């Protein structure tokens, strides 16, 4: 049997090992197989880091898409921190072509500004706190972007949690419509402890994809389309997470051990069968 | 961290029923260093003993438990219920070389009566569990183990419940821990990991008394765990992200710029 592709094996491993420590596992995999570094860093989602923008004082989120070397671009000021050598960044020489050093063209940056404002409203309405950041970049036949949202529950209370949303999309120009390809990952960590409960950790990530064609006549429509797609996806994923975290996990525990006695459960099932049987007999 | 320590940590983190998958991944990632996997035997032994791996003996019907408490040394383990000892291959998880193994010593009667009462309890609450009791610490104490596994890889989930108790006949104290491990991995990776310390005293000091305390403690814990799910769902989860905005309506994206004004007046954006 031919051996599996190492990249696939690395992803499979990350799907099995404790998702609470994905960042640690990722570093381990990179040290074990340095050839996979680029591919793994660009395809494995990790919890987002928050940084404060020196120019505006506002918090923004760090990811691979606003990174240039060791510097990260703030969506609020468009400046890199620490500043890039050679003065790239800000309004520096990006023109209408693909942005140098990951900076979008002026046209796409104007959309990025509007998208950040729109998702800041979205963040407040759904998260009532937290941090949001949107980064756009140019494509040959359109543009692409990532919408990031992060919220952390108060540490120190009986239950703790954090939510990270990472929505990566492409918006590709077609004849009359724009084709949107959206890949969304939510990383959700929850934990609780107490004298009766002991320690409980419920952590993980789920990913979903969608493709949709929508008309987009102008920048406002582009942002409205992306907004709707992200909003619908997050609603769907929130429901899914609720089902898996609190429905499925609890059901599996019930499959491992039954609170009631199994003979009672067996008798109940038999009684139910008898009732159904007697109804049919009538 | 050395490459060996790295892959050992992967073995240690394997979810219930997925050790073989993790090993296959490790092999694929270390093809350039094929000797590495052969150095993993100690890691497999540690994993099997800590996770209470179960194995059916050749010709036996009930699974028996691998643990440090049932180890005889030299890769051999024993089971009281079937009065047998056997070789266990930690890499293939197969048993062989079964011999009869009679339990003797000061705690032999307590171990046997505990197993008898435990058998009734386990059958009533675990659809698929293995259990064992073993004299430990120079025959001064008794270790009791219950492990329940359910694997459903076709539906992308696996689970394990394991309990370990140490009974001290001198003081009548029963100390232990319950650990639950559930893995769900369809288009994602979700893991439930719990650890609950248990402490009780068994005044009668009898096998029936031990089983009764274990049963009461486990019932209480499972009820507490079920309440824990509800309070996380209603508490932390709801607090992170609302299902819908306060208005109970989705956002009107073509009017999102005007939301801005209302939001600022409401002062909501200053909240963290």
Coordinates of C-alpha atoms in Angstrom, one line a residue:
Chain A
X1 CA 0.0 0.0 0.0
X2 CA 1.4 3.4 -0.9
X3 CA 1.8 5.6 2.1
X4 CA -0.6 8.5 2.6
X5 CA 0.4 12.1 1.6
X6 CA 2.1 13.6 4.7
X7 CA 0.1 16.9 4.4
X8 CA -3.2 14.9 4.5
X9 CA -1.8 12.9 7.5
X10 CA -0.9 16.1 9.3
X11 CA -4.5 17.5 8.8
X12 CA -5.9 14.1 9.9
X13 CA -3.9 14.3 13.0
X14 CA -5.0 17.8 13.8
X15 CA -8.6 16.6 13.4
X16 CA -8.0 14.0 16.1
X17 CA -5.8 15.6 18.7
X18 CA -7.3 17.9 21.4
X19 CA -8.5 20.9 19.5
X20 CA -7.9 23.1 22.5
X21 CA -4.2 22.8 21.7
X22 CA -4.2 23.1 17.9
X23 CA -1.5 25.9 18.0
X24 CA 0.9 23.6 20.0
X25 CA 0.2 20.6 17.8
X26 CA 0.8 22.8 14.7
X27 CA 4.2 23.8 16.0
X28 CA 5.0 20.2 16.7
X29 CA 4.0 19.1 13.2
X30 CA 6.1 21.9 11.7
X31 CA 9.2 20.8 13.7
X32 CA 8.5 17.2 12.6
X33 CA 7.9 18.0 9.0
X34 CA 9.4 21.4 8.1
X35 CA 8.5 20.9 4.4
X36 CA 4.8 21.3 5.4
X37 CA 5.2 24.7 7.2
X38 CA 3.7 27.0 4.5
X39 CA 0.8 24.6 3.6
X40 CA -0.1 24.0 7.3
X41 CA 0.1 27.7 8.3
X42 CA -2.1 28.7 5.4
X43 CA -4.8 26.0 5.9
X44 CA -5.1 25.5 9.7
X45 CA -7.1 28.0 11.6
X46 CA -5.9 29.0 15.0
X47 CA -7.5 31.2 17.7
X48 CA -7.0 34.9 16.8
X49 CA -4.7 37.3 18.6
X50 CA -5.8 40.8 19.5
X51 CA -3.5 43.8 19.0
X52 CA -4.1 47.5 19.6
X53 CA -3.7 49.9 16.6
X54 CA -1.1 52.5 17.6
X55 CA -2.7 55.1 15.3
X56 CA -6.3 54.8 16.2
X57 CA -6.2 53.1 19.6
X58 CA -8.7 50.5 18.4
X59 CA -8.2 46.7 18.7
X60 CA -7.8 44.5 15.6
X61 CA -7.2 40.9 14.9
X62 CA -4.1 39.2 13.6
X63 CA -4.1 36.4 11.0
X64 CA -2.0 35.3 8.0
X65 CA -3.9 37.6 5.7
X66 CA -2.8 40.9 7.3
X67 CA 0.7 39.7 8.0
X68 CA 3.9 40.7 6.2
X69 CA 6.9 39.1 7.8
X70 CA 6.6 39.9 11.5
X71 CA 4.4 43.0 10.8
X72 CA 0.6 43.1 10.9
X73 CA -1.6 45.7 9.1
X74 CA -4.4 47.4 11.1
X75 CA -7.7 47.6 9.3
X76 CA -8.4 50.9 11.0
X77 CA -5.3 52.8 10.0
X78 CA -4.0 50.7 7.2
X79 CA -0.5 50.9 8.8
X80 CA 1.8 48.0 9.5
X81 CA 3.0 47.4 13.1
X82 CA 6.0 47.4 13.3
X83 CA 6.3 49.5 10.2
X84 CA 7.6 47.7 7.1
X85 CA 11.1 48.6 5.8
X86 CA 11.0 50.7 2.6
X87 CA 7.9 52.5 3.6
X88 CA 5.4 50.1 2.1
X89 CA 2.0 50.1 3.6
X90 CA -0.5 52.8 4.3
X91 CA -1.3 54.5 1.0
X92 CA 2.2 53.6 -0.3
X93 CA 2.2 52.9 -4.0
X94 CA -0.4 50.2 -4.2
X95 CA -2.3 51.9 -7.1
X96 CA -5.0 50.0 -8.7
X97 CA -3.1 46.8 -9.2
X98 CA -2.6 44.0 -6.7
X99 CA -1.4 45.4 -3.5
X100 CA 2.3 45.3 -2.7
X101 CA 3.1 43.4 0.5
X102 CA -0.5 42.3 0.9
X103 CA -1.9 45.8 0.7
X104 CA -5.1 46.1 -1.3
X105 CA -5.5 48.5 -4.2
X106 CA -7.1 51.9 -3.5
X107 CA -10.4 50.7 -4.8
X108 CA -10.4 47.5 -2.8
X109 CA -9.1 49.4 0.3
X110 CA -12.1 51.7 0.0
X111 CA -14.4 48.7 0.1
X112 CA -12.4 47.2 3.0
X113 CA -13.0 50.4 5.0
X114 CA -16.7 50.1 4.5
X115 CA -16.7 46.4 5.2
X116 CA -14.9 47.1 8.5
X117 CA -17.5 49.6 9.5
X118 CA -20.4 47.3 8.5
X119 CA -18.9 44.3 10.4
X120 CA -18.2 46.5 13.4
X121 CA -22.0 47.1 13.6
X122 CA -22.6 43.3 13.0
X123 CA -20.2 42.5 15.9
X124 CA -22.0 44.8 18.3
X125 CA -25.4 43.5 17.4
X126 CA -24.5 39.8 17.7
X127 CA -21.5 39.7 20.1
X128 CA -22.2 42.8 22.2
X129 CA -18.5 43.2 22.6
X130 CA -15.4 41.4 21.2
X131 CA -13.3 42.5 18.3
X132 CA -13.8 42.4 14.5
X133 CA -11.5 42.9 11.6
X134 CA -11.9 42.6 7.8
X135 CA -9.0 42.3 5.4
X136 CA -9.4 42.4 1.6
X137 CA -6.9 41.7 -1.1
X138 CA -7.0 41.9 -4.9
X139 CA -7.5 38.9 -7.2
X140 CA -7.0 38.9 -11.0
X141 CA -10.7 38.4 -11.6
X142 CA -12.2 40.1 -8.5
X143 CA -11.2 40.3 -4.9
X144 CA -11.0 38.2 -1.8
X145 CA -11.1 38.8 1.9
X146 CA -11.4 37.5 5.4
X147 CA -13.9 38.5 8.1
X148 CA -12.7 37.9 11.6
X149 CA -14.6 38.0 14.8
X150 CA -13.5 37.2 18.3
X151 CA -15.2 37.3 21.7
X152 CA -14.0 36.1 25.0
X153 CA -16.2 35.4 28.0
X154 CA -15.1 36.8 31.3
X155 CA -12.3 34.8 32.7
X156 CA -12.4 33.9 36.4
X157 CA -16.1 33.1 36.5
X158 CA -17.4 29.5 37.0
X159 CA -17.6 29.1 33.2
X160 CA -15.3 30.5 30.6
X161 CA -15.3 30.6 26.9
X162 CA -14.0 32.0 23.7
X163 CA -15.4 32.3 20.1
X164 CA -13.3 32.9 17.0
X165 CA -14.9 33.2 13.6
X166 CA -12.8 33.1 10.5
X167 CA -14.7 33.6 7.2
X168 CA -12.5 33.5 4.1
X169 CA -14.2 34.4 0.8
X170 CA -13.5 35.0 -2.9
X171 CA -15.7 37.4 -4.9
X172 CA -15.1 36.6 -8.5
X173 CA -16.5 38.7 -11.3
X174 CA -18.8 36.8 -13.7
X175 CA -20.8 38.1 -16.7
X176 CA -23.8 39.5 -14.8
X177 CA -23.1 38.3 -11.3
X178 CA -20.4 37.9 -8.7
X179 CA -19.6 34.4 -7.6
X180 CA -18.9 34.1 -3.8
X181 CA -17.0 31.2 -2.4
X182 CA -17.1 31.2 1.4
X183 CA -15.2 28.9 3.8
X184 CA -16.1 29.5 7.5
X185 CA -14.5 28.2 10.6
X186 CA -15.7 28.7 14.1
X187 CA -13.3 27.9 17.0
X188 CA -15.3 27.6 20.2
X189 CA -13.8 26.8 23.6
X190 CA -15.9 26.4 26.7
X191 CA -14.9 25.2 30.2
X192 CA -16.5 25.0 33.6
X193 CA -15.4 23.8 37.0
X194 CA -16.9 23.4 40.4
X195 CA -16.9 21.1 43.4
X196 CA -19.7 18.8 42.1
X197 CA -18.7 19.0 38.5
X198 CA -14.9 18.8 38.7
X199 CA -13.3 20.1 35.5
X200 CA -15.1 20.1 32.2
X201 CA -13.6 21.3 29.0
X202 CA -15.6 21.4 25.8
X203 CA -13.6 22.8 22.9
X204 CA -13.3 22.5 19.2
X205 CA -13.7 23.9 15.7
X206 CA -16.0 23.3 12.8
X207 CA -15.7 24.3 9.2
X208 CA -18.4 24.8 6.5
X209 CA -18.3 26.0 2.9
X210 CA -20.8 27.6 0.6
X211 CA -20.8 28.9 -3.0
X212 CA -23.3 31.4 -4.2
X213 CA -23.9 33.7 -7.2
X214 CA -25.4 37.1 -6.5
X215 CA -25.7 40.4 -8.5
X216 CA -23.5 43.2 -7.3
X217 CA -23.8 46.5 -9.1
X218 CA -21.6 48.5 -6.7
X219 CA -19.4 48.4 -3.7
X220 CA -22.3 48.7 -1.3
X221 CA -24.0 45.7 -2.8
X222 CA -20.7 43.7 -2.6
X223 CA -20.5 44.4 1.1
X224 CA -24.2 43.7 1.7
X225 CA -23.8 40.3 -0.2
X226 CA -20.8 39.4 1.9
X227 CA -22.6 40.5 5.1
X228 CA -25.6 38.4 4.3
X229 CA -23.5 35.3 3.5
X230 CA -21.5 35.6 6.7
X231 CA -24.6 36.3 8.8
X232 CA -26.5 33.3 7.4
X233 CA -23.4 31.1 7.8
X234 CA -22.8 32.1 11.4
X235 CA -26.5 31.5 12.3
X236 CA -26.2 28.0 10.7
X237 CA -22.9 27.3 12.4
X238 CA -24.1 28.5 15.8
X239 CA -27.0 26.1 15.6
X240 CA -24.7 23.3 14.5
X241 CA -22.3 24.1 17.4
X242 CA -25.2 24.1 19.8
X243 CA -26.3 20.7 18.5
X244 CA -22.8 19.1 18.6
X245 CA -21.6 20.6 21.9
X246 CA -24.7 20.3 24.0
X247 CA -26.7 17.7 22.2
X248 CA -24.3 15.2 20.7
X249 CA -21.7 15.3 23.4
X250 CA -24.3 14.8 26.1
X251 CA -25.9 12.0 24.1
X252 CA -22.6 10.1 23.8
X253 CA -22.1 10.4 27.6
X254 CA -25.6 8.9 28.0
X255 CA -24.6 6.1 25.6
X256 CA -21.5 5.4 27.7
X257 CA -23.4 5.3 31.0
X258 CA -27.1 5.3 31.7
X259 CA -28.4 7.5 34.5
X260 CA -31.4 5.2 35.0
X261 CA -31.0 1.4 35.2
X262 CA -30.8 -0.4 31.9
X263 CA -33.4 -3.0 33.0
X264 CA -35.9 -0.1 33.6
X265 CA -35.1 1.3 30.2
X266 CA -35.6 -2.2 28.7
X267 CA -39.0 -2.6 30.5
X268 CA -40.0 0.9 29.3
X269 CA -39.2 -0.1 25.7
X270 CA -41.1 -3.4 26.1
X271 CA -44.1 -1.5 27.6
X272 CA -44.0 0.9 24.7
X273 CA -43.9 -2.0 22.2
X274 CA -46.8 -3.7 24.0
X275 CA -48.9 -0.5 23.8
X276 CA -48.1 -0.1 20.1
X277 CA -48.9 -3.8 19.6
X278 CA -52.2 -3.5 21.4
X279 CA -53.1 -0.4 19.3
X280 CA -52.4 -2.4 16.1
X281 CA -54.5 -5.3 17.4
X282 CA -57.6 -3.2 17.7
Chain B
X1 CA 11.3 19.0 21.7
X2 CA 12.9 15.9 20.1
X3 CA 11.0 14.2 17.3
X4 CA 10.5 11.2 19.5
X5 CA 9.0 13.4 22.3
X6 CA 6.7 15.0 19.7
X7 CA 5.3 11.8 18.3
X8 CA 5.0 10.4 21.9
X9 CA 2.8 13.4 22.7
X10 CA 0.7 12.6 19.7
X11 CA 0.2 9.0 21.0
X12 CA -0.7 10.3 24.4
X13 CA -3.4 12.6 22.9
X14 CA -5.1 9.9 20.8
X15 CA -8.9 10.1 21.3
X16 CA -10.8 6.9 22.4
X17 CA -10.6 4.2 19.7
X18 CA -8.4 6.3 17.4
X19 CA -4.9 5.1 18.4
X20 CA -4.5 3.2 15.2
X21 CA -5.4 6.2 13.1
X22 CA -2.9 8.4 15.0
X23 CA -0.2 5.8 14.5
X24 CA -0.9 5.7 10.8
X25 CA -0.6 9.5 10.6
X26 CA 2.7 9.4 12.6
X27 CA 4.1 6.7 10.2
X28 CA 3.2 8.8 7.1
X29 CA 4.8 11.9 8.7
X30 CA 8.0 10.1 9.6
X31 CA 8.7 8.1 6.5
X32 CA 12.2 9.6 6.4
X33 CA 12.9 8.3 9.9
X34 CA 11.2 4.8 9.9
X35 CA 13.1 3.8 13.1
X36 CA 11.0 6.4 15.1
X37 CA 7.8 4.4 15.3
X38 CA 9.6 1.4 16.6
X39 CA 10.7 3.5 19.6
X40 CA 7.1 4.2 20.5
X41 CA 6.6 0.9 22.5
X42 CA 6.9 2.7 25.9
X43 CA 4.4 5.4 24.8
X44 CA 1.9 2.7 23.7
X45 CA 2.3 0.9 27.1
X46 CA 1.7 4.2 28.9
X47 CA -1.3 5.0 26.8
X48 CA -2.9 1.5 27.2
X49 CA -2.4 1.5 30.9
X50 CA -3.7 5.1 31.5
X51 CA -6.7 4.7 29.2
X52 CA -7.6 1.3 30.6
X53 CA -7.4 -0.5 27.2
X54 CA -9.6 -3.6 27.0
X55 CA -8.8 -6.9 25.3
X56 CA -10.7 -10.1 24.9
X57 CA -8.6 -13.1 25.9
X58 CA -8.3 -15.9 23.4
X59 CA -11.4 -18.1 24.1
X60 CA -12.8 -15.6 26.6
X61 CA -16.1 -13.7 26.2
X62 CA -15.6 -10.7 28.5
X63 CA -13.1 -7.9 27.8
X64 CA -10.4 -7.6 30.5
X65 CA -8.6 -4.4 31.5
X66 CA -5.0 -3.3 31.0
X67 CA -3.8 -1.0 33.8
X68 CA -0.8 -0.5 36.0
X69 CA -2.9 -2.1 38.8
X70 CA -3.3 -5.3 36.9
X71 CA 0.3 -5.5 35.6
X72 CA 2.5 -8.4 36.6
X73 CA 5.6 -7.0 34.9
X74 CA 7.3 -8.2 31.8
X75 CA 4.3 -7.3 29.6
X76 CA 2.0 -9.6 31.5
X77 CA -1.3 -8.7 33.1
X78 CA -4.0 -10.6 35.0
X79 CA -7.7 -10.6 35.5
X80 CA -9.4 -11.8 38.6
X81 CA -12.8 -12.7 37.2
X82 CA -11.4 -15.2 34.7
X83 CA -8.5 -16.2 37.0
X84 CA -6.0 -15.7 34.2
X85 CA -2.8 -14.0 33.3
X86 CA -1.7 -13.2 29.8
X87 CA 0.8 -11.4 27.6
X88 CA -0.3 -8.1 26.1
X89 CA 1.2 -6.6 23.0
X90 CA 0.9 -2.8 23.4
X91 CA 1.5 -2.1 19.8
X92 CA -1.1 -4.5 18.3
X93 CA -3.3 -4.5 21.5
X94 CA -3.6 -8.3 21.3
X95 CA -3.4 -10.8 24.2
X96 CA -1.7 -14.2 24.1
X97 CA -0.1 -16.8 26.3
X98 CA -3.1 -17.2 28.7
X99 CA -2.3 -19.0 31.9
X100 CA -4.4 -19.6 35.0
X101 CA -3.8 -17.1 37.7
X102 CA -5.4 -17.7 41.2
X103 CA -5.7 -14.7 43.4
X104 CA -4.4 -15.2 47.0
X105 CA -3.6 -12.9 49.9
X106 CA -5.3 -10.8 52.5
X107 CA -7.5 -8.8 50.1
X108 CA -8.6 -11.8 47.9
X109 CA -12.0 -12.2 49.5
X110 CA -12.7 -8.4 49.4
X111 CA -11.7 -8.2 45.8
X112 CA -14.0 -11.1 44.9
X113 CA -17.0 -9.7 46.8
X114 CA -16.4 -6.3 45.3
X115 CA -16.4 -7.8 41.8
X116 CA -19.6 -9.6 42.5
X117 CA -21.5 -6.4 43.6
X118 CA -19.8 -4.3 40.9
X119 CA -21.0 -6.8 38.3
X120 CA -24.6 -6.1 39.2
X121 CA -24.1 -2.3 39.2
X122 CA -22.1 -2.2 35.9
X123 CA -24.8 -4.4 34.1
X124 CA -27.5 -2.0 35.2
X125 CA -25.8 1.3 34.1
X126 CA -23.2 0.5 31.4
X127 CA -24.3 -1.0 28.1
X128 CA -20.7 -1.9 27.2
X129 CA -18.2 -1.8 30.0
X130 CA -15.3 -3.7 31.4
X131 CA -14.5 -3.7 35.1
X132 CA -11.9 -5.1 37.5
X133 CA -10.7 -5.1 41.0
X134 CA -7.1 -5.7 42.1
X135 CA -5.1 -5.8 45.4
X136 CA -2.4 -3.2 45.3
X137 CA 0.4 -1.7 47.4
X138 CA 1.6 -5.0 49.0
X139 CA -1.9 -6.3 49.4
X140 CA -2.9 -3.3 51.6
X141 CA -5.5 -1.6 49.3
X142 CA -7.9 -2.5 46.5
X143 CA -8.0 -0.7 43.1
X144 CA -11.4 -0.8 41.3
X145 CA -11.7 0.2 37.6
X146 CA -14.6 0.7 35.3
X147 CA -14.1 1.6 31.6
X148 CA -16.9 2.0 29.1
X149 CA -16.2 2.6 25.4
X150 CA -18.5 3.4 22.5
X151 CA -16.9 3.8 19.1
X152 CA -18.9 5.0 16.1
X153 CA -16.2 6.0 13.5
X154 CA -18.7 5.8 10.7
X155 CA -20.6 8.6 12.4
X156 CA -17.4 10.4 13.3
X157 CA -17.6 10.1 17.1
X158 CA -16.1 8.0 19.8
X159 CA -16.4 8.1 23.6
X160 CA -14.9 6.7 26.8
X161 CA -15.9 6.8 30.4
X162 CA -13.3 5.6 32.9
X163 CA -13.4 5.5 36.7
X164 CA -10.6 4.5 39.1
X165 CA -11.1 4.0 42.8
X166 CA -8.6 3.1 45.5
X167 CA -10.2 1.6 48.6
X168 CA -8.2 1.6 51.9
X169 CA -9.6 -1.1 54.2
X170 CA -7.6 0.4 57.2
X171 CA -9.4 3.7 57.0
X172 CA -12.5 2.8 55.0
X173 CA -11.8 5.6 52.5
X174 CA -12.6 5.4 48.8
X175 CA -10.7 7.9 46.7
X176 CA -10.9 8.1 42.9
X177 CA -11.6 9.9 39.8
X178 CA -14.0 9.8 36.9
X179 CA -12.9 10.9 33.4
X180 CA -15.0 11.3 30.4
X181 CA -13.6 11.7 26.9
X182 CA -15.8 12.3 23.9
X183 CA -14.6 13.1 20.4
X184 CA -16.7 14.3 17.5
X185 CA -15.0 15.0 14.2
X186 CA -17.3 15.4 11.2
X187 CA -16.1 18.5 9.3
X188 CA -14.4 19.6 12.5
X189 CA -12.9 18.5 15.7
X190 CA -14.8 18.8 19.0
X191 CA -13.6 17.2 22.2
X192 CA -15.2 16.9 25.7
X193 CA -12.7 16.1 28.4
X194 CA -13.8 15.9 32.0
X195 CA -12.1 15.0 35.3
X196 CA -13.9 14.6 38.6
X197 CA -12.2 13.6 41.8
X198 CA -14.3 11.4 44.0
X199 CA -13.9 10.9 47.8
X200 CA -16.2 8.8 50.0
X201 CA -16.0 6.5 52.9
X202 CA -17.3 3.0 53.1
X203 CA -18.2 2.3 56.8
X204 CA -19.1 -1.4 56.2
X205 CA -15.8 -2.0 54.4
X206 CA -17.6 -4.7 52.4
X207 CA -17.6 -5.3 48.6
X208 CA -21.3 -4.4 48.5
X209 CA -20.6 -1.2 50.3
X210 CA -17.8 -0.2 47.9
X211 CA -20.0 -0.9 44.9
X212 CA -22.9 1.1 46.4
X213 CA -20.7 4.1 47.1
X214 CA -19.3 4.0 43.5
X215 CA -22.8 3.8 42.1
X216 CA -24.1 6.7 44.2
X217 CA -21.1 8.9 43.3
X218 CA -21.2 8.1 39.6
X219 CA -24.9 8.8 39.4
X220 CA -24.4 12.1 41.2
X221 CA -21.6 13.1 38.9
X222 CA -23.5 12.2 35.7
X223 CA -26.4 14.3 36.9
X224 CA -24.0 17.2 37.7
X225 CA -22.4 16.8 34.2
X226 CA -25.8 17.0 32.5
X227 CA -26.5 20.2 34.4
X228 CA -23.1 21.4 33.4
X229 CA -24.0 21.1 29.7
X230 CA -27.2 23.0 30.3
X231 CA -25.5 25.8 32.2
X232 CA -22.7 26.2 29.6
X233 CA -25.3 26.3 26.8
X234 CA -27.5 28.8 28.7
X235 CA -24.6 30.8 30.1
X236 CA -21.1 31.0 28.5
X237 CA -22.3 30.0 25.0
X238 CA -25.2 32.4 24.9
X239 CA -23.0 35.1 26.3
X240 CA -20.4 34.7 23.5
X241 CA -22.7 35.2 20.5
X242 CA -26.4 35.9 20.3
X243 CA -28.6 33.8 18.0
X244 CA -30.2 37.1 16.7
X245 CA -29.7 40.7 17.6
X246 CA -31.9 42.2 20.4
X247 CA -34.3 43.3 17.7
X248 CA -34.8 39.5 16.8
X249 CA -34.3 40.4 13.2
X250 CA -31.4 39.8 10.9
X251 CA -29.4 42.8 9.8
X252 CA -30.7 44.9 6.8
X253 CA -27.3 45.2 5.1
X254 CA -28.3 47.9 2.7
X255 CA -29.1 50.1 5.7
X256 CA -26.1 49.1 7.8
X257 CA -24.6 52.6 7.6
X258 CA -27.6 54.1 9.4
X259 CA -27.3 51.4 12.2
X260 CA -24.0 53.1 13.0
X261 CA -25.7 56.3 14.2
X262 CA -28.3 54.5 16.4
X263 CA -25.5 52.3 17.8
X264 CA -23.4 55.3 18.8
X265 CA -26.4 57.0 20.5
X266 CA -27.1 53.7 22.3
X267 CA -23.6 53.7 23.5
X268 CA -23.5 49.9 22.9
X269 CA -20.1 49.9 21.2
X270 CA -18.3 51.0 24.3
X271 CA -19.3 47.7 26.1
X272 CA -16.9 44.8 26.2

